[in-house]
């Protein structure tokens, strides 16, 4: 068994700056985009860092540097695919993962199932292995003031066959 955890944060841009954000590879309607070099998918970024941590590898900033124009506007799901390839190479697979998105708005409930489906498909695991929660911070701090969004993910990998 290998455990990993990942955390990511992105700042929101001003209202009217976009019509959606990306979370878990799913388009979520929102009038504020996020400030990011890539598509700013905070949930997938935290997931990649959790996987890399479990594999004992350096973080996504090392794997996909901001300074490399190749990753400008990058689709986070395709970056995730290359991290999943590293997991496969190590002959490990997902036992389960648990993710929490911290944000004041928008509400994620209508998108929850689509996000779980998207993540499970990307990881090649059953949907039952993917835990996904969202919480506000009761108006406290930068998340509570709507200045940004954060995600935390823990993963457990196993070398046991399915
Ligand atoms: Zn990020």
XYZ file of N, CA and C and ligand atoms in Angstrom:
487
model
N 0.836 -1.200 0.000
C 0.000 0.000 0.000
C 0.871 1.250 0.000
N 0.453 2.275 -0.738
C 1.152 3.571 -0.749
C 0.101 4.650 -0.561
N 0.358 5.593 0.352
C -0.581 6.692 0.564
C 0.022 7.982 0.028
N -0.842 8.872 -0.489
C -0.366 10.167 -0.977
C -1.403 11.236 -0.700
N -0.940 12.468 -0.530
C -1.888 13.580 -0.357
C -1.455 14.757 -1.221
N -2.433 15.515 -1.685
C -2.141 16.673 -2.523
C -3.064 17.831 -2.200
N -2.539 19.027 -2.302
C -3.303 20.258 -2.036
C -3.038 21.228 -3.179
N -4.086 21.926 -3.637
C -3.878 22.965 -4.639
C -4.802 24.139 -4.349
N -4.401 25.304 -4.789
C -5.164 26.547 -4.614
C -5.078 27.345 -5.909
N -6.179 27.950 -6.331
C -6.137 28.934 -7.407
C -6.985 30.135 -7.026
N -6.548 31.317 -7.467
C -7.308 32.549 -7.242
C -8.395 32.663 -8.299
N -9.562 33.176 -7.892
C -10.616 33.496 -8.857
C -10.292 34.814 -9.543
N -10.641 34.901 -10.816
C -10.573 36.183 -11.531
C -11.862 36.959 -11.219
N -11.950 38.187 -11.734
C -13.109 39.037 -11.399
C -14.402 38.479 -12.023
N -15.555 38.853 -11.442
C -16.842 38.408 -12.001
C -16.967 38.835 -13.462
N -17.538 37.954 -14.275
C -17.712 38.246 -15.690
C -16.495 37.865 -16.524
N -15.477 37.287 -15.874
C -14.225 36.961 -16.571
C -14.314 35.663 -17.376
N -15.332 34.858 -17.105
C -15.449 33.560 -17.784
C -16.881 33.071 -17.636
N -17.188 31.933 -18.248
C -18.518 31.358 -18.035
C -18.455 29.980 -17.377
N -17.232 29.531 -17.075
C -17.120 28.249 -16.380
C -15.742 28.108 -15.740
N -15.652 27.157 -14.813
C -14.353 26.691 -14.313
C -14.293 25.189 -14.597
N -13.078 24.636 -14.602
C -12.918 23.188 -14.779
C -12.668 22.573 -13.416
N -13.407 21.520 -13.098
C -13.192 20.787 -11.843
C -13.384 19.297 -12.112
N -12.370 18.516 -11.860
C -12.470 17.084 -12.106
C -12.679 16.777 -13.579
N -12.225 17.670 -14.448
C -12.376 17.452 -15.884
C -13.766 17.796 -16.398
N -14.591 18.426 -15.546
C -15.972 18.755 -15.907
C -16.124 20.282 -15.921
N -16.839 20.796 -16.927
C -17.124 22.238 -16.986
C -18.220 22.591 -15.997
N -17.897 23.495 -15.077
C -18.852 23.924 -14.054
C -19.220 25.375 -14.358
N -20.493 25.654 -14.578
C -20.911 27.028 -14.896
C -20.573 27.971 -13.758
N -19.885 29.067 -14.091
C -19.539 30.092 -13.103
C -19.096 31.329 -13.867
N -19.378 32.494 -13.307
C -19.050 33.728 -14.044
C -17.629 34.218 -13.780
N -16.870 33.456 -12.997
C -15.490 33.838 -12.709
C -14.548 32.699 -13.059
N -13.557 32.958 -13.876
C -12.537 31.967 -14.178
C -11.511 31.929 -13.059
N -10.508 31.069 -13.196
C -9.427 31.032 -12.214
C -8.116 31.428 -12.881
N -7.277 32.058 -12.081
C -5.956 32.480 -12.542
C -5.062 31.237 -12.569
N -4.587 30.857 -13.757
C -3.787 29.639 -13.875
C -3.030 29.621 -15.191
N -1.934 28.915 -15.185
C -1.150 28.716 -16.396
C -1.850 27.678 -17.283
N -2.433 26.674 -16.620
C -3.152 25.602 -17.320
C -4.645 25.937 -17.303
N -5.508 24.933 -17.408
C -6.951 25.178 -17.335
C -7.415 25.401 -15.885
N -6.485 25.330 -14.936
C -6.796 25.691 -13.550
C -7.681 24.710 -12.813
N -7.642 23.444 -13.209
C -8.488 22.432 -12.553
C -7.859 22.037 -11.208
N -8.281 22.744 -10.175
C -7.672 22.617 -8.849
C -7.809 21.188 -8.291
N -8.917 20.541 -8.619
C -9.158 19.185 -8.116
C -8.207 18.182 -8.780
N -8.041 18.297 -10.087
C -7.138 17.384 -10.796
C -5.683 17.660 -10.405
N -5.352 18.930 -10.167
C -3.977 19.247 -9.740
C -3.671 18.619 -8.378
N -4.608 18.722 -7.443
C -4.401 18.120 -6.117
C -4.326 16.597 -6.237
N -5.148 16.033 -7.120
C -5.129 14.585 -7.345
C -3.781 14.133 -7.915
N -3.266 14.890 -8.884
C -1.964 14.522 -9.472
C -0.865 14.568 -8.412
N -0.901 15.599 -7.563
C 0.120 15.690 -6.512
C -0.009 14.545 -5.508
N -1.234 14.130 -5.219
C -1.438 12.996 -4.314
C -0.855 11.720 -4.921
N -1.118 11.514 -6.211
C -0.600 10.320 -6.895
C 0.927 10.351 -6.935
N 1.486 11.516 -7.292
C 2.943 11.635 -7.379
C 3.567 11.416 -6.010
N 2.907 11.933 -4.962
C 3.400 11.737 -3.598
C 3.423 10.262 -3.222
N 2.348 9.552 -3.579
C 2.277 8.122 -3.274
C 3.359 7.344 -4.021
N 3.720 7.852 -5.201
C 4.757 7.184 -6.006
C 6.161 7.603 -5.577
N 6.236 8.571 -4.642
C 7.543 9.042 -4.189
C 8.244 9.901 -5.235
N 7.450 10.565 -6.086
C 8.009 11.395 -7.162
C 7.813 12.874 -6.853
N 8.593 13.767 -7.489
C 8.419 15.208 -7.278
C 7.055 15.698 -7.782
N 6.631 16.870 -7.313
C 5.269 17.368 -7.567
C 5.032 17.833 -9.010
N 3.785 18.242 -9.276
C 3.416 18.599 -10.656
C 4.176 19.820 -11.180
N 4.579 20.722 -10.259
C 5.368 21.877 -10.677
C 6.694 21.439 -11.298
N 7.188 20.302 -10.857
C 8.434 19.726 -11.361
C 8.176 18.960 -12.667
N 7.058 18.220 -12.691
C 6.728 17.409 -13.876
C 6.294 18.281 -15.058
N 5.502 19.337 -14.742
C 4.917 20.191 -15.794
C 5.183 21.651 -15.449
N 6.422 22.142 -15.608
C 6.770 23.483 -15.118
C 5.973 24.606 -15.790
N 5.545 25.595 -14.962
C 4.847 26.807 -15.423
C 5.650 27.552 -16.474
N 6.986 27.430 -16.360
C 7.875 28.178 -17.248
C 7.907 27.575 -18.653
N 7.376 26.363 -18.798
C 7.395 25.680 -20.099
C 6.130 26.033 -20.883
N 6.273 26.771 -22.011
C 5.098 27.191 -22.787
C 4.255 26.010 -23.279
N 4.862 24.832 -23.316
C 4.155 23.609 -23.715
C 2.918 23.364 -22.832
N 2.998 23.840 -21.567
C 1.907 23.564 -20.626
C 0.958 24.742 -20.468
N 1.145 25.793 -21.295
C 0.254 26.948 -21.245
C -1.146 26.526 -21.706
N -2.145 26.779 -20.862
C -3.525 26.397 -21.191
C -3.744 24.899 -21.216
N -2.806 24.158 -20.634
C -2.848 22.690 -20.702
C -4.146 22.116 -20.142
N -4.641 21.088 -20.825
C -5.781 20.325 -20.340
C -5.284 19.439 -19.199
N -5.799 19.682 -17.999
C -5.308 18.951 -16.827
C -5.563 17.454 -16.927
N -6.617 17.055 -17.667
C -6.901 15.632 -17.794
C -5.811 14.927 -18.599
N -5.204 15.631 -19.555
C -4.135 14.959 -20.305
C -2.854 14.915 -19.470
N -2.655 15.915 -18.604
C -1.515 15.833 -17.679
C -1.737 14.668 -16.707
N -2.990 14.526 -16.245
C -3.309 13.418 -15.334
C -3.016 12.069 -15.997
N -3.316 11.970 -17.290
C -3.075 10.707 -17.998
C -1.601 10.325 -17.925
N -0.715 11.312 -17.988
C 0.710 10.959 -17.925
C 1.123 10.565 -16.506
N 0.439 11.110 -15.494
C 0.714 10.675 -14.119
C 0.171 9.255 -13.889
N -1.000 8.976 -14.459
C -1.575 7.628 -14.340
C -0.648 6.607 -15.015
N -0.001 7.015 -16.104
C 0.957 6.120 -16.783
C 2.119 5.785 -15.839
N 2.544 6.761 -15.044
C 3.621 6.499 -14.071
C 3.161 5.509 -13.000
N 1.886 5.643 -12.587
C 1.317 4.712 -11.608
C 1.270 3.296 -12.199
N 0.852 3.202 -13.458
C 0.795 1.904 -14.137
C 2.189 1.276 -14.246
N 3.162 2.127 -14.588
C 4.550 1.647 -14.697
C 5.044 1.062 -13.383
N 4.571 1.656 -12.278
C 4.988 1.199 -10.944
C 4.156 -0.003 -10.495
N 3.263 -0.489 -11.380
C 2.399 -1.641 -11.091
C 1.536 -1.401 -9.859
N 1.068 -0.141 -9.727
C 0.161 0.196 -8.634
C -1.187 0.598 -9.230
N -2.244 0.450 -8.438
C -3.574 0.897 -8.888
C -4.287 1.531 -7.695
N -5.385 2.224 -8.011
C -6.142 2.942 -6.984
C -6.891 1.953 -6.084
N -6.631 2.019 -4.783
C -7.493 1.324 -3.821
C -8.698 2.228 -3.568
N -8.440 3.468 -3.173
C -9.498 4.481 -3.114
C -8.871 5.863 -3.025
N -9.699 6.861 -3.244
C -9.253 8.230 -3.027
C -10.385 9.008 -2.392
N -10.012 10.071 -1.689
C -11.001 10.929 -1.047
C -10.597 12.371 -1.304
N -11.504 13.131 -1.903
C -11.213 14.512 -2.296
C -12.195 15.472 -1.661
N -11.700 16.629 -1.271
C -12.563 17.706 -0.777
C -12.239 18.983 -1.545
N -13.264 19.616 -2.090
C -13.099 20.918 -2.743
C -13.619 21.965 -1.772
N -12.808 22.999 -1.527
C -13.210 24.084 -0.631
C -13.522 25.308 -1.480
N -14.767 25.758 -1.422
C -15.169 26.928 -2.205
C -16.465 27.502 -1.652
N -16.666 28.781 -1.898
C -17.890 29.446 -1.429
C -18.983 29.293 -2.496
N -18.591 29.379 -3.760
C -19.525 29.248 -4.880
C -18.704 28.850 -6.102
N -19.290 28.200 -7.093
C -20.684 27.753 -7.227
C -20.950 26.458 -6.446
N -22.211 26.083 -6.395
C -22.599 24.804 -5.783
C -22.205 23.658 -6.724
N -21.613 22.607 -6.147
C -21.115 21.502 -6.985
C -22.058 20.302 -7.050
N -23.083 20.293 -6.193
C -23.978 19.121 -6.122
C -24.467 18.651 -7.499
N -24.913 19.583 -8.383
C -25.424 19.116 -9.681
C -24.356 18.443 -10.551
N -23.100 18.662 -10.231
C -22.003 18.155 -11.069
C -21.285 16.966 -10.440
N -21.670 16.617 -9.217
C -20.901 15.646 -8.446
C -20.735 14.316 -9.180
N -21.850 13.804 -9.697
C -21.804 12.501 -10.360
C -20.908 12.531 -11.604
N -21.013 13.602 -12.373
C -20.189 13.738 -13.590
C -18.711 13.827 -13.229
N -18.400 14.510 -12.140
C -17.005 14.647 -11.728
C -16.440 13.300 -11.278
N -17.247 12.542 -10.525
C -16.799 11.223 -10.056
C -16.563 10.299 -11.254
N -17.499 10.346 -12.196
C -17.390 9.516 -13.402
C -16.116 9.869 -14.178
N -15.867 11.157 -14.330
C -14.700 11.641 -15.074
C -13.390 11.195 -14.400
N -13.341 11.322 -13.077
C -12.119 10.960 -12.343
C -11.899 9.441 -12.383
N -12.965 8.673 -12.153
C -12.843 7.209 -12.157
C -12.365 6.717 -13.521
N -12.909 7.321 -14.573
C -12.519 6.921 -15.927
C -11.038 7.238 -16.176
N -10.617 8.424 -15.746
C -9.216 8.824 -15.955
C -8.260 7.907 -15.197
N -8.707 7.429 -14.039
C -7.836 6.603 -13.198
C -7.973 5.121 -13.503
N -8.973 4.753 -14.305
C -9.203 3.350 -14.618
C -9.667 2.561 -13.412
N -10.504 3.194 -12.579
C -11.024 2.487 -11.394
C -12.546 2.620 -11.332
N -13.157 1.827 -10.446
C -14.601 1.895 -10.270
C -14.976 3.205 -9.580
N -16.182 3.697 -9.884
C -16.639 4.960 -9.282
C -16.750 4.876 -7.763
N -17.021 3.665 -7.251
C -17.162 3.487 -5.786
C -15.862 3.787 -5.051
N -14.761 3.811 -5.784
C -13.459 4.068 -5.136
C -13.142 5.562 -5.035
N -14.034 6.386 -5.622
C -13.791 7.829 -5.656
C -14.722 8.550 -4.688
N -14.155 9.134 -3.634
C -14.927 9.958 -2.694
C -14.768 11.418 -3.091
N -15.863 12.160 -3.103
C -15.793 13.570 -3.494
C -16.754 14.387 -2.644
N -16.222 15.390 -1.976
C -17.023 16.256 -1.114
C -16.689 17.709 -1.432
N -17.628 18.574 -1.091
C -17.365 20.012 -1.216
C -17.787 20.675 0.082
N -17.069 21.721 0.452
C -17.433 22.462 1.659
C -17.121 23.939 1.473
N -17.865 24.778 2.160
C -17.511 26.194 2.232
C -16.616 26.349 3.457
N -16.117 27.545 3.664
C -15.349 27.787 4.891
C -16.078 28.802 5.776
N -17.434 28.754 5.675
C -18.268 29.612 6.552
C -17.867 31.074 6.442
N -17.627 31.522 5.217
C -17.294 32.933 4.923
C -15.942 33.375 5.480
N -15.159 32.432 5.993
C -13.871 32.790 6.601
C -12.724 32.636 5.613
N -11.761 33.515 5.727
C -10.532 33.400 4.950
C -10.726 33.709 3.475
N -9.673 33.432 2.668
C -9.724 33.806 1.253
C -10.774 33.014 0.491
N -11.034 31.793 0.935
C -12.069 30.995 0.270
C -13.446 31.557 0.617
N -13.633 31.878 1.891
C -14.911 32.430 2.347
C -15.238 33.761 1.698
N -14.203 34.550 1.394
C -14.411 35.840 0.732
C -14.569 35.673 -0.782
N -14.520 34.430 -1.244
C -14.696 34.166 -2.673
C -13.493 34.569 -3.500
N -12.332 34.679 -2.882
C -11.136 35.093 -3.619
C -10.449 33.911 -4.315
N -10.760 32.708 -3.868
C -10.084 31.561 -4.454
C -10.778 30.252 -4.150
N -10.190 29.188 -4.680
C -10.744 27.837 -4.557
C -9.587 26.907 -4.228
N -9.860 25.871 -3.453
C -8.807 24.944 -3.060
C -9.335 23.511 -3.114
N -8.416 22.562 -3.222
C -8.805 21.156 -3.180
C -7.753 20.370 -2.415
N -8.213 19.367 -1.710
C -7.325 18.462 -0.984
C -7.719 17.035 -1.367
N -6.718 16.218 -1.651
C -6.983 14.839 -2.067
C -6.021 13.894 -1.337
N -6.561 12.784 -0.834
C -5.697 11.693 -0.379
C -5.995 10.468 -1.236
N -4.940 9.725 -1.576
C -5.118 8.503 -2.355
C -4.420 7.352 -1.639
N -4.981 6.172 -1.827
C -4.323 4.952 -1.361
C -4.133 4.064 -2.590
N -2.863 3.715 -2.844
C -2.547 2.842 -3.976
C -2.177 1.464 -3.441
N -2.456 0.465 -4.245
C -2.122 -0.904 -3.847
C -1.471 -1.640 -5.012
N -0.664 -2.610 -4.680
C -0.091 -3.455 -5.738
C -0.868 -4.759 -5.863
N -1.938 -4.901 -5.039
C -2.778 -6.110 -5.133
C -3.458 -6.162 -6.488
N -3.603 -7.364 -7.060
C -4.387 -7.459 -8.298
C -5.863 -7.180 -8.001
N -6.613 -6.752 -9.026
C -8.044 -6.444 -8.855
C -8.819 -7.682 -8.472
Zn -3.211 24.111 -9.836
